[in-house]
Coordinates of C-alpha atoms in Angstrom, one line a residue:
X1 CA 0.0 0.0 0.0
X2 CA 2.8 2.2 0.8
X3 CA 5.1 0.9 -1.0
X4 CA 8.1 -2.3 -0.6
X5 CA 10.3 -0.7 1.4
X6 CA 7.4 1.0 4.2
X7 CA 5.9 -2.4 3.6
X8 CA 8.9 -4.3 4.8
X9 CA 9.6 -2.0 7.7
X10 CA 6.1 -2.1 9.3
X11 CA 7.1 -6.3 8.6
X12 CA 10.0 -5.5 10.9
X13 CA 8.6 -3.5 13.3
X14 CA 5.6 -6.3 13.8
X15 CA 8.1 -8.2 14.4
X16 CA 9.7 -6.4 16.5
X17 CA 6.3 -5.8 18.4
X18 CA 5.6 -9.6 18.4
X19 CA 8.7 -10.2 19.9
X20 CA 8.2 -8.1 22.7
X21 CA 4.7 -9.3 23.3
X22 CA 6.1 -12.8 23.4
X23 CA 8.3 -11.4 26.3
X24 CA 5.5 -9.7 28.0
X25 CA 3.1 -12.6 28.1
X26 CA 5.5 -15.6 27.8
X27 CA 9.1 -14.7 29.6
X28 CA 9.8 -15.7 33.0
X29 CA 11.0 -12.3 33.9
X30 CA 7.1 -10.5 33.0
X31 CA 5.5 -13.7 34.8
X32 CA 4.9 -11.6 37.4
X33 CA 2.7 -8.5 35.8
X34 CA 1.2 -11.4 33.6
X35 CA 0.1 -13.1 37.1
X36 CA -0.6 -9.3 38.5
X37 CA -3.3 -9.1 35.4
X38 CA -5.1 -12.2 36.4
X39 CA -5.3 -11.6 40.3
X40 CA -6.4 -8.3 39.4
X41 CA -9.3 -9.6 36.9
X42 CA -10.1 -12.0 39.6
X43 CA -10.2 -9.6 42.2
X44 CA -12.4 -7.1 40.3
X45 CA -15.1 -9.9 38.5
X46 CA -15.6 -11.0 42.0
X47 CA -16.3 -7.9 43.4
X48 CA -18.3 -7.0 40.6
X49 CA -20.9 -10.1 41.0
X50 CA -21.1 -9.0 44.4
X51 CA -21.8 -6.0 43.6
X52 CA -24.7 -6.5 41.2
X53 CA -26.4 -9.2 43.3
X54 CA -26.0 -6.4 45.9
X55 CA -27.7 -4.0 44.2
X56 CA -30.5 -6.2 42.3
X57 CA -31.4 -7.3 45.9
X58 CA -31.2 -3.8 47.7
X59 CA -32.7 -1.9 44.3
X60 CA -36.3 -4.2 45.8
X61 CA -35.7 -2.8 49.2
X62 CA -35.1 0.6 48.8
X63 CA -37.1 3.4 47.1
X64 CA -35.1 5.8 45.1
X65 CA -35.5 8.4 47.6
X66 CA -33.4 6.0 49.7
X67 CA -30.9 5.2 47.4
X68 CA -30.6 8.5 46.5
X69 CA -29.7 9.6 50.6
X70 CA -27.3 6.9 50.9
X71 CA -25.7 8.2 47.2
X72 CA -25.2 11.6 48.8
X73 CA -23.8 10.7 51.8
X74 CA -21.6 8.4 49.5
X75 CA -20.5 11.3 47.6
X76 CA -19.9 13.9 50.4
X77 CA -17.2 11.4 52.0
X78 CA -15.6 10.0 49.0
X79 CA -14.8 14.1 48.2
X80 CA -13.2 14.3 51.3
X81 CA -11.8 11.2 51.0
X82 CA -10.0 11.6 47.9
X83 CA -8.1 14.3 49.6
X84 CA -6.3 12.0 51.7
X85 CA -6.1 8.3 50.4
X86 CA -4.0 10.3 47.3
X87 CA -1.9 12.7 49.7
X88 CA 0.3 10.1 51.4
X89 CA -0.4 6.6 50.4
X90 CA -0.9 4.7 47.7
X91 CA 1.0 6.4 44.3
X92 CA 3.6 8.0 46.2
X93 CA 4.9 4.4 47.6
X94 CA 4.2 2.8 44.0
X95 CA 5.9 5.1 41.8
X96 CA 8.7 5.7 44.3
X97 CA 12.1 3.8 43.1
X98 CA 13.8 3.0 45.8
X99 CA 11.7 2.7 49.0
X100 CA 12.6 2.8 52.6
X101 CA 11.1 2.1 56.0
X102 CA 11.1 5.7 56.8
X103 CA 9.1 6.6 53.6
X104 CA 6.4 3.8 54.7
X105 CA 6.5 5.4 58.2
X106 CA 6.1 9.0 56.9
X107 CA 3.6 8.0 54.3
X108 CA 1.1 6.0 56.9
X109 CA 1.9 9.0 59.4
X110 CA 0.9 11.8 57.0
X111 CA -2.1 10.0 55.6
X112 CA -3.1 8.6 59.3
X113 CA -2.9 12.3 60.1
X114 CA -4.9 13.9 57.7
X115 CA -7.3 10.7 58.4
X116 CA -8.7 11.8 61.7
X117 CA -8.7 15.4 60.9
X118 CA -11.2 14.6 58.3
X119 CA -12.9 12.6 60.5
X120 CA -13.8 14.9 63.0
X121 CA -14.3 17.4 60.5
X122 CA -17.1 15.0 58.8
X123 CA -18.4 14.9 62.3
X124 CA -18.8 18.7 62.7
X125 CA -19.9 19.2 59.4
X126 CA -23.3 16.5 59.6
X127 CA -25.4 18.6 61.1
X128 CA -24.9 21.5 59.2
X129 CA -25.0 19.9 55.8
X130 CA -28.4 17.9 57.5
X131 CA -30.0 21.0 57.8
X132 CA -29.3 22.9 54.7
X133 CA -30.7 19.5 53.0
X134 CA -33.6 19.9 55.7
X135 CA -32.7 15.6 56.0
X136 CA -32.8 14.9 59.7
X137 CA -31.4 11.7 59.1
X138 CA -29.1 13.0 56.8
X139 CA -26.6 13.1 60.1
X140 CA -26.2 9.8 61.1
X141 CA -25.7 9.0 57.6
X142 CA -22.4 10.8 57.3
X143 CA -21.3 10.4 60.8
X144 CA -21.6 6.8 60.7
X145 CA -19.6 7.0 57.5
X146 CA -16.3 9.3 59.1
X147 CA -15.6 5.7 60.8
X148 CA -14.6 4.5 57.7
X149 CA -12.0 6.9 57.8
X150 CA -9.8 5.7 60.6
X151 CA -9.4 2.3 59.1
X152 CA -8.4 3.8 55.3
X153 CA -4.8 4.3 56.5
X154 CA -4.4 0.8 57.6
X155 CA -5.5 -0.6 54.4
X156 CA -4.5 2.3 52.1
X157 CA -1.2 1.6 53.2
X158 CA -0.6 -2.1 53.4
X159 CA -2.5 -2.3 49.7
X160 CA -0.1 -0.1 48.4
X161 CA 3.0 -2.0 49.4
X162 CA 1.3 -5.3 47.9
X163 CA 0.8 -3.4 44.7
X164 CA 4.2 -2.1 44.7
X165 CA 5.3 -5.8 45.0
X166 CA 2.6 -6.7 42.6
X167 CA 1.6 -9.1 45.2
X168 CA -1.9 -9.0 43.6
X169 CA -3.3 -12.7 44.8
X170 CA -3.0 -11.4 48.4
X171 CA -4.8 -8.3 47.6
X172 CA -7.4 -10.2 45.9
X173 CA -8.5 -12.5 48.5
X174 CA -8.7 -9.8 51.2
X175 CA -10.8 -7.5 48.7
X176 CA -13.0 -10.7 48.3
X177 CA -14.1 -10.9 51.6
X178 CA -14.5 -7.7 52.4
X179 CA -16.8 -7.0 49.9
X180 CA -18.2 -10.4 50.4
X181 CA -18.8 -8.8 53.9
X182 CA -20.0 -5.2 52.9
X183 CA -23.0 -7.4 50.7
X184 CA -24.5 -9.5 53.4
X185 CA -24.2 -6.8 55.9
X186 CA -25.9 -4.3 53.5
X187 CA -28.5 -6.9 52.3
X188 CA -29.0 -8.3 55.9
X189 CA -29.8 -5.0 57.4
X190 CA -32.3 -3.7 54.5
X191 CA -34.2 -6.6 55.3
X192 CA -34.4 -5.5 58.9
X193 CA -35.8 -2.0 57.9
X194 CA -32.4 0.2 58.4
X195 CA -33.4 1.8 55.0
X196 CA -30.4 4.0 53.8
X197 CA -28.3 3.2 56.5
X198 CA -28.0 -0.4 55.8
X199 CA -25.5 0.2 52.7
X200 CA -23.5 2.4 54.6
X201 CA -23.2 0.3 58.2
X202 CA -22.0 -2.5 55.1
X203 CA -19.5 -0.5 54.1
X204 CA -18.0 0.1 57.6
X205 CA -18.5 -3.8 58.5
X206 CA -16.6 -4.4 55.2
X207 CA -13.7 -1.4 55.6
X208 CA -13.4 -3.2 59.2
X209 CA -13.0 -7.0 58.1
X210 CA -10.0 -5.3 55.1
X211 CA -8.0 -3.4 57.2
X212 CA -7.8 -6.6 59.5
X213 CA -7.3 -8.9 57.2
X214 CA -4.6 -6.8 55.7
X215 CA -3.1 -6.2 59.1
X216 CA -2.7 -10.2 60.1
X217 CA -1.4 -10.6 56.3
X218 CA 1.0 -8.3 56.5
X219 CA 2.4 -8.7 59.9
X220 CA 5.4 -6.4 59.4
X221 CA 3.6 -3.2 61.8
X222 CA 7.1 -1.7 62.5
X223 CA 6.5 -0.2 59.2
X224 CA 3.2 1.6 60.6
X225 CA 5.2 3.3 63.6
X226 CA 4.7 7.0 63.5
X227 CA 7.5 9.1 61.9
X228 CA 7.5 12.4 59.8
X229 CA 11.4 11.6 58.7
X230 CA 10.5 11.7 55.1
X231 CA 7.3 14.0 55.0
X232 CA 8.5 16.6 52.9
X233 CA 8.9 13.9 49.9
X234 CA 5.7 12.7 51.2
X235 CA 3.8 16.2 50.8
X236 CA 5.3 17.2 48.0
X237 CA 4.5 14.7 45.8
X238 CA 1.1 14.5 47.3
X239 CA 0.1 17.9 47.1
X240 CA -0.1 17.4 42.7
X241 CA -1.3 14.0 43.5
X242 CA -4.2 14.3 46.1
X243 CA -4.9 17.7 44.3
X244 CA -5.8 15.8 40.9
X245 CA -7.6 13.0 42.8
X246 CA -10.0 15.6 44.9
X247 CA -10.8 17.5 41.4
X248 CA -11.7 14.5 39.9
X249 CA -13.6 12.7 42.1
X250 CA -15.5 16.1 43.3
X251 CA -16.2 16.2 39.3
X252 CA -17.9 13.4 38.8
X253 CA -19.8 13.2 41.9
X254 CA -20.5 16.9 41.6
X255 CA -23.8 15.9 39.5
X256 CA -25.4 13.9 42.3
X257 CA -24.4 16.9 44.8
X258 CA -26.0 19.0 42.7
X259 CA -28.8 17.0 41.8
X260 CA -29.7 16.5 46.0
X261 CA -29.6 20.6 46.6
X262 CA -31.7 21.6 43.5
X263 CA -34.0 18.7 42.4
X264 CA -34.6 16.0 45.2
X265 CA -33.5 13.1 46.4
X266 CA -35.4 10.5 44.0
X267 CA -33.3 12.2 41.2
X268 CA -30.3 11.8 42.5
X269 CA -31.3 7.9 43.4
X270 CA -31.9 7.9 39.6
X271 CA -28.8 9.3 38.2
X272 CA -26.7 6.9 40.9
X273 CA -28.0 3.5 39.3
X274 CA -27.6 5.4 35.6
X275 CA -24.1 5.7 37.2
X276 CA -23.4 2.9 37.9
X277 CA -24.5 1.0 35.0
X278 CA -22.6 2.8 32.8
X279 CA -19.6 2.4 34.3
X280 CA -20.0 -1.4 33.1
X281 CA -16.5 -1.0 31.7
X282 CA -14.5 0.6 34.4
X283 CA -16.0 -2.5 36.1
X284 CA -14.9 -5.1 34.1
X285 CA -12.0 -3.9 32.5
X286 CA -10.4 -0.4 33.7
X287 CA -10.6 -1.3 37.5
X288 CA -8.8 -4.7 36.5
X289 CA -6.3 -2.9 35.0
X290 CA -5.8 0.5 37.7
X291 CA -3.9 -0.9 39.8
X292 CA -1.0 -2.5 37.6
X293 CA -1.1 0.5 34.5
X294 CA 1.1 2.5 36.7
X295 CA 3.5 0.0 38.0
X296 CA 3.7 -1.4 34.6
X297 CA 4.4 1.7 32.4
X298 CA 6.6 2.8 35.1
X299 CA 8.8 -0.3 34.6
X300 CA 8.5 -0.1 30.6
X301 CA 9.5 3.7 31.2
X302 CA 12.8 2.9 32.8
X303 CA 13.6 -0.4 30.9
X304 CA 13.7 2.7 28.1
X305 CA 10.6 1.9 26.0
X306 CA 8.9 5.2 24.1
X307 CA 6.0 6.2 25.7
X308 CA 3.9 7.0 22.8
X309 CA 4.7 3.8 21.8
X310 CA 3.1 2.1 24.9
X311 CA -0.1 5.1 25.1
X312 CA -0.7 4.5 21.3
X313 CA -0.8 0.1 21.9
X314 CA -2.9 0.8 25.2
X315 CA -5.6 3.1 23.7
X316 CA -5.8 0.3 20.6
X317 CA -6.5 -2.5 23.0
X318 CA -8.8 -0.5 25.4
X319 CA -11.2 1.0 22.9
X320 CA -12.0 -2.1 21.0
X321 CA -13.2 -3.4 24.5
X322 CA -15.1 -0.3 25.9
X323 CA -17.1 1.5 23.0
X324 CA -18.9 -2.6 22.0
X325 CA -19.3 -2.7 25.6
X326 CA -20.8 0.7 25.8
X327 CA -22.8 0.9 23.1
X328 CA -24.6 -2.7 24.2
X329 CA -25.1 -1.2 27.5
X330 CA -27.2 1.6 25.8
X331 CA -28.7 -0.2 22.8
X332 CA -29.7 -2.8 25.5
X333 CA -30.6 -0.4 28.4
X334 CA -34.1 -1.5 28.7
X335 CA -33.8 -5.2 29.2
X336 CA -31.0 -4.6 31.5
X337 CA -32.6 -2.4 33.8
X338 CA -35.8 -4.4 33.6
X339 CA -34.1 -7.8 34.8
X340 CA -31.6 -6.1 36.9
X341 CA -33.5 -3.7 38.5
X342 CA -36.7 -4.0 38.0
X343 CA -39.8 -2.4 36.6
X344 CA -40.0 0.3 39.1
X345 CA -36.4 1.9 37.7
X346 CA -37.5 2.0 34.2
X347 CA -36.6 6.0 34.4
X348 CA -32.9 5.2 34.6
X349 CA -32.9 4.3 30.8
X350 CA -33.0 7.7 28.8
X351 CA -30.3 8.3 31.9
X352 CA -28.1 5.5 31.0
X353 CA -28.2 5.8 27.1
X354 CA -26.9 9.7 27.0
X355 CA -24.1 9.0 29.4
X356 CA -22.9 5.8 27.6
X357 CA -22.7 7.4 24.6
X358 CA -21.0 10.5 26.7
X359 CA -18.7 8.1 28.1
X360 CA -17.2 6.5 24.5
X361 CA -14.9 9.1 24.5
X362 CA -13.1 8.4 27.6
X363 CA -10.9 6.0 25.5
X364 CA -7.9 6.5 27.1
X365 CA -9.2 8.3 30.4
X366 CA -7.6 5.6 32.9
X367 CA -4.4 5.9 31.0
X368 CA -3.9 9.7 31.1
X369 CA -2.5 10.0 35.0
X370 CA 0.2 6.9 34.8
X371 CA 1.4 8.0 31.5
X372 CA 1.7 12.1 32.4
X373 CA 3.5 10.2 36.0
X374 CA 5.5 8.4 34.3
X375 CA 6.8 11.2 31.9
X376 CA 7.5 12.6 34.8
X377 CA 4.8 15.0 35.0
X378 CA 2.4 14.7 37.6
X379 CA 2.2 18.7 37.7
X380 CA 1.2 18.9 34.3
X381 CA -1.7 16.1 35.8
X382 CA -3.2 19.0 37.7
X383 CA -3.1 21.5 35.5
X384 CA -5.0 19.4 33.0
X385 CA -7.8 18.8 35.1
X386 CA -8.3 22.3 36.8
X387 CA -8.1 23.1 32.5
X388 CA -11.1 20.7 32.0
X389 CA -13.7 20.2 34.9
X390 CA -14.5 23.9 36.2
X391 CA -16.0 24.7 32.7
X392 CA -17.4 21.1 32.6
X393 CA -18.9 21.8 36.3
X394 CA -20.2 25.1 35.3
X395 CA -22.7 22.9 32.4
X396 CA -23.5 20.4 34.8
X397 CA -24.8 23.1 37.4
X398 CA -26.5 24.9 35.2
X399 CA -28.6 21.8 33.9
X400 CA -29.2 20.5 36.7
X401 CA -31.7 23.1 37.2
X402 CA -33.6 22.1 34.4
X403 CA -33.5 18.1 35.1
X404 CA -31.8 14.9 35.9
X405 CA -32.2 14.2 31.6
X406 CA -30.4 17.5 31.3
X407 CA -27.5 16.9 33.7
X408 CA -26.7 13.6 32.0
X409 CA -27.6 15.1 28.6
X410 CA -24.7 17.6 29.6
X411 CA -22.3 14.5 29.5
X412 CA -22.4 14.7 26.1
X413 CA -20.5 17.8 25.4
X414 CA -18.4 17.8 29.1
X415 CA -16.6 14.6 28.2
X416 CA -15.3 14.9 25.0
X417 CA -13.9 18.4 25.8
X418 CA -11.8 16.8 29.2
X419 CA -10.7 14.0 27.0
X420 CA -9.2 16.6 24.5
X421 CA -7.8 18.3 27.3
X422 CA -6.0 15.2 28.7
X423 CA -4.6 14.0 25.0
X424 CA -3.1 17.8 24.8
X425 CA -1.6 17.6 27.4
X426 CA -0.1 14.2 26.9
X427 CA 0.5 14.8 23.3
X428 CA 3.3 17.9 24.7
X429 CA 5.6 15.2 26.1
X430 CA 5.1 12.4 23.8
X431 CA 5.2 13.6 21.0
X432 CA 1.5 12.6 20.1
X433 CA -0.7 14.0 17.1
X434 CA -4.2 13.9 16.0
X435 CA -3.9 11.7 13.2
X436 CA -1.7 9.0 15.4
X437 CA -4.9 8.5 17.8
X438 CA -7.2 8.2 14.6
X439 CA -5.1 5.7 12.9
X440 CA -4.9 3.5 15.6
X441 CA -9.0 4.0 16.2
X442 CA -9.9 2.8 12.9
X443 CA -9.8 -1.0 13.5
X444 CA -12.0 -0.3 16.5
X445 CA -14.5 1.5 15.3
X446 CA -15.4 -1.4 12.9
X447 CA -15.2 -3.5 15.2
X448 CA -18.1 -1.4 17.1
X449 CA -20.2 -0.9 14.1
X450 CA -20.0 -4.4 13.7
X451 CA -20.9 -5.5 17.2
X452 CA -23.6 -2.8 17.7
X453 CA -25.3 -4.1 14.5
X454 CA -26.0 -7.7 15.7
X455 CA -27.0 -6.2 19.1
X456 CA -29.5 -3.6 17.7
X457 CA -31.6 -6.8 15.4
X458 CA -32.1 -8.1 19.3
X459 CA -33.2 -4.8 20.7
X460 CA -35.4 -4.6 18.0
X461 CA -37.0 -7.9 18.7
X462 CA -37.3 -7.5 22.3
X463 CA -38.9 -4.0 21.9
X464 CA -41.6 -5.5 19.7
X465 CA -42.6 -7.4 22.0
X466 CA -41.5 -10.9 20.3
X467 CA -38.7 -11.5 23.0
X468 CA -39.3 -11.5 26.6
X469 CA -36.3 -9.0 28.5
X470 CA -34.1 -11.5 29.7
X471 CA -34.5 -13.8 26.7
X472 CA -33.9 -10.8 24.3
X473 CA -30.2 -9.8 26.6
X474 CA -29.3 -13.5 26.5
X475 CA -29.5 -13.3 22.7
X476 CA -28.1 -10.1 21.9
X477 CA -24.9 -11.0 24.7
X478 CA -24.2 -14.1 21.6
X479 CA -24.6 -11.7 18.9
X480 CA -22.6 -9.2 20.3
X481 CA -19.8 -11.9 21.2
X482 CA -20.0 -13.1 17.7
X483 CA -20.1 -10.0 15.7
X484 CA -17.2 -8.5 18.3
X485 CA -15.4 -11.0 17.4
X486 CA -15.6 -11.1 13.5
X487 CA -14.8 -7.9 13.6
X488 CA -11.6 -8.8 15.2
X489 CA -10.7 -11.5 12.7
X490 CA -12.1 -9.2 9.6
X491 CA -9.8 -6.5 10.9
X492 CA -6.7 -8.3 12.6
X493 CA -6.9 -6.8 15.5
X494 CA -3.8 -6.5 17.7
X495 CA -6.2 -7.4 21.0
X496 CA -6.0 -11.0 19.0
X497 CA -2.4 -11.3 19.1
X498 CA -2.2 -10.6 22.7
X499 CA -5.1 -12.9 23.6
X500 CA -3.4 -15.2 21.7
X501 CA -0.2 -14.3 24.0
X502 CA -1.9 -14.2 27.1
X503 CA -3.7 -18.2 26.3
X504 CA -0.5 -18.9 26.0
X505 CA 1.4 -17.9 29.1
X506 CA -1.8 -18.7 31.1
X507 CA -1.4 -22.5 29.9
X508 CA 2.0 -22.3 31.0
X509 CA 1.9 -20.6 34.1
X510 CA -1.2 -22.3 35.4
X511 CA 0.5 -24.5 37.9
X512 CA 2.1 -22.0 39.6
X513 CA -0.6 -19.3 39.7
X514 CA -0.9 -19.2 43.9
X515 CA -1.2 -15.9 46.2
X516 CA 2.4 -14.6 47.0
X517 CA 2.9 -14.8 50.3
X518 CA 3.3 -11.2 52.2
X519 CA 4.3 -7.3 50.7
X520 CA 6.7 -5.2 52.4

C-alpha cells in the first residue's frame, strides 16, 4: 500500500512488536505482571458479581428516595476522602524507586494524620449539611460513614505496598471478603428496615474486616510506627497527587451533589444507578487494569521503551473493548434495567443511554495520570484537570436546574472536551498527534459498528414485544460476542495477538498461579 520498502519495515517493526509481546506474556522475567493481570481480573469480577447481586437485591428494598440519601452521603465522604487516600499513600509508595522504612513510616503518618482530621471534621460538618438539606437523618448518615475513615490508613497503606510488590493474589482474596462482607451486611440490614443506613453500616463492616485482614497478612507493623522523617517527599509529591484525585472525584460526583440541593432526592437515586450501569466497563476492565497500569508503564518507562509507543498500543486494546461494551449497554438499556433492577427503575434508561454514549470518549481516560507520571509530570496532571472540569462543572450546574435528563444530557458535550484536554496535554511530552490516535482507532470502530449491529436486530425484537427481557439480553450478549469477534478477525486486530499471548502464558503458568505470600 505504501510501497516495498514501508511495507517491509512495518514487517519488521511487527516483528519487533511480536517479539516483545512474546516477552511480556511468555518470559519468566514478565511472569509476574502477567500473574498481577489475572489476580487483578479476579479480584475485580468477584467484586463485581457482588456487587450486582447487591444491588439487584437492595434496588427491591429501597425506594429511590433512599438510594438516592445513601448516594449523597456516599459522595460527600468520597470528596473528602479523595483528599487523603492520594496525599500520602498509595501512588507515592508505587511510583517511588527506591523505598525505605522511613518513607512507609512517613507516608502512613501523614495519611493517618490527615485521616482523623477529616474525620472529626465530617463529624462537625453532619449537622450543618443535614440541615441545609432539611434531612434529619441526613446526620447519622455521614457520621456513621467518618468511621470508615480511621481504618483507610491501615488498608490504604498495606495495599499499596502489595501493589508495589505486585503481590496481587493477596490483595485479591482480602478484597474478596471484604466485599463479600460489605454485601450480606448491606443486604441483611435492609431486610431488617435500616433503610439508607443499611448500605453504609456494610460498608464500615466491610472497611473493618479489610484493614484486619490486611493487618494479620501483613504482619510487618514496625513499618506503621509513626515518623515524619520523610514528610517533605511525602507532601510534595502528594500535594499534585491528592490535588488531581479531589478534582476529579468532586467532578464526577458533583452531579449527584448538585442533583440533591436543586432537584430532590429520587433524582439523585436515579442518576446513581444510571451511574453505575454505565460504568459497566471501568468494572470489568479499567478497574482490573488500575492498579498495575502504573506500576507497569513505570517499569517499561525505565527499561527505556517510548511512551507514545506504549499510550498508542494501550488506547488500541482499550477501545476495541469499551465502545462494544458501551454501546450494548445503551442499545440494551431496557432489558437490562428491567431484569436487573426492576420495573420500578425504568426512568434510569434515557439516563443510561446519554451518558454511555457521553462516556465512548473516555478511551484513554484511565491511562492519562500513569502516563503524564511516568513522563514525569504529575504537575502537568493537575493543570489538565483544573483546565477541563470547572467549565465542565459550570454545564453540569446549570442543567441540573432544568433536570436529571439534562444533567446527564450535559455528558455529552463535558466529556469529549476533558478528553481533548488530557490528550493535549499528553500529546506535549510524547510527542502525540491527532492523526496518530485516529489511525490506531480505525480498526476499532469497525469493530463497534459491527458488534452494535447484531445487538440492535435483538433490541429490535425484544422492543416488539416478540422476545421477553431476559430472553432478548441473552440473545443479543451471543450476537454481540460473535459479531465483536468477526470484527476482530475481519480487521486483525492487535487485542488478537495478545489474547493469543496471554492463552498462552496462562497455559504455561497455570500450575504456579498461587497468592504470593506477604508485601513489604
Amino acid at each position: 500500500m505504501f510501497g516495498a520498502r514501508v511495507s517491509h519495515t512495518v514487517e519488521e517493526a511487527e516483528q519487533q512488536y511480536e517479539s516483545k509481546s512474546r516477552q511480556l506474556y511468555l518470559g519468566t522475567k514478565m511472569t509476574s505482571v502477567q500473574r498481577s493481570v489475572l489476580f487483578s481480573a479476579a479480584d475485580r469480577y468477584g467484586n463485581v458479581v457482588l456487587f450486582f447481586i447487591a444491588t439487584a437485591v437492595l434496588s427491591r428494598l429501597l425506594t429511590p428516595g433512599e438510594f438516592g440519601v445513601y448516594a449523597f452521603v456516599s459522595a460527600v465522604t468520597a470528596v473528602i476522602g479523595a483528599s487523603f487516600q492520594e496525599f500520602g499513600g498509595a501512588n507515592y509508595l508505587i511510583q517511588k524507586p527506591e523505598l525505605s522504612r522511613s518513607d512507609v513510616r512517613s507516608a502512613f503518618t501523614v495519611t493517618f494524620g490527615i485521616s482523623a482530621a477529616i474525620a472529626v471534621l465530617l463529624f462537625l460538618l453532619a449537622g450543618p449539611l443535614s440541615q441545609l438539606l432539611a434531612l434529619e437523618g441526613l446526620k447519622r448518615g455521614i457520621e456513621v460513614s467518618a468511621l470508615n475513615f480511621l481504618l483507610f490508613p491501615f488498608s490504604g497503606t498495606i495495599s499499596a505496598l502489595l501493589r508495589r510488590d505486585m503481590k496481587f493474589g493477596a490483595l485479591a482474596v482480602c478484597r474478596l471478603i471484604a466485599n463479600a462482607t460489605i454485601a450480606v451486611v448491606s443486604i441483611a440490614l435492609g431486610v431488617a428496615g435500616f433503610s439508607y443506613m443499611a448500605p453504609i453500616w456494610g460498608g464500615v463492616a466491610g472497611n473493618m474486616i479489610l484493614a484486619i485482614m490486611l493487618l494479620v497478612r501483613h504482619r510487618n507493623f514496625g513499618a506503621l510506627r509513626p515518623s515524619l522523617l520523610e514528610y517533605r517527599e511525602v507532601v510534595g509529591f502528594g500535594l499534585y497527587s491528592s490535588g488531581v484525585s479531589v478534582i476529579n472525584t468532586f467532578y464526577n460526583l458533583a452531579p449527584q451533589l448538585f442533583i440533591a440541593r436543586i432537584l430532590d432526592f429520587s433524582s439523585v437515586g436515579l442518576y446513581s444507578r444510571a451511574i453505575n450501569l454505565t460504568q459497566v466497563f471501568d468494572r470489568f476492565v479499567a478497574e482490573v487494569l488500575n492498579p498495575v497500569i502504573l506500576p507497569a508503564i513505570a517499569a517499561r518507562r525505565k527499561a527505556g521503551e517510548d511512551l507514545k509507543t506504549v499510550y498508542l498500543e494501550a488506547i488500541e486494546l482499550l477501545s476495541v473493548v469499551q465502545w462494544p461494551l458501551l454501546l450494548f449497554v445503551a442499545i440494551m438499556a431496557r432489558p437490562i434495567i428491567s431484569v436487573w433492577l426492576g420495573e420500578t427503575w425504568l426512568e434510569v434508561v434515557p439516563l443510561v443511554r446519554l451518558l454511555c454514549i457521553a462516556n465512548m470518549a473516555l478511551f484513554a481516560g484511565c491511562l492519562s495520570y500513569p502516563v503524564l507520571v511516568a513522563a514525569g509530570s504529575v504537575r502537568n496532571a493537575l493543570i489538565s484537570s483544573f483546565i477541563a472540569l470547572p467549565p465542565s462543572l459550570l454545564v453540569i450546574l446549570c442543567a441540573s436546574f432544568f433536570n436529571v435528563q439534562a444533567v446527564a444530557a450535559s455528558a455529552l458535550f463535558t466529556l469529549p472536551f476533558q478528553a481533548a484536554v488530557a490528550i493535549f496535554f499528553i500529546g506535549r511530552h510524547i510527542g502525540l498527534r491527532p492523526m496518530d490516535i485516529a489511525r490506531v482507532l480505525r480498526k476499532s470502530s469497525f469493530v463497534t459498528a459491527a458488534t452494535a449491529l447484531g445487538v440492535a436486530g435483538c433490541a429490535a425484537l425484544t422492543e416488539a414485544g416478540i422476545l421477553t427481557s431476559l430472553a432478548g439480553l441473552v440473545l443479543a450478549f451471543l450476537a454481540a460476542a460473535l459479531c465483536w469477534w468477526l470484527g476482530l478477525l475481519l480487521t486483525g486486530h492487535p487485542l488478537l495477538r495478545q489474547l493469543h499471548f496471554f492463552a498462552a502464558g496462562l497455559a504455561r503458568v497455570a500450575p504456579k498461579l498461587r497468592p504470593s505470600r506477604s508485601a513489604m
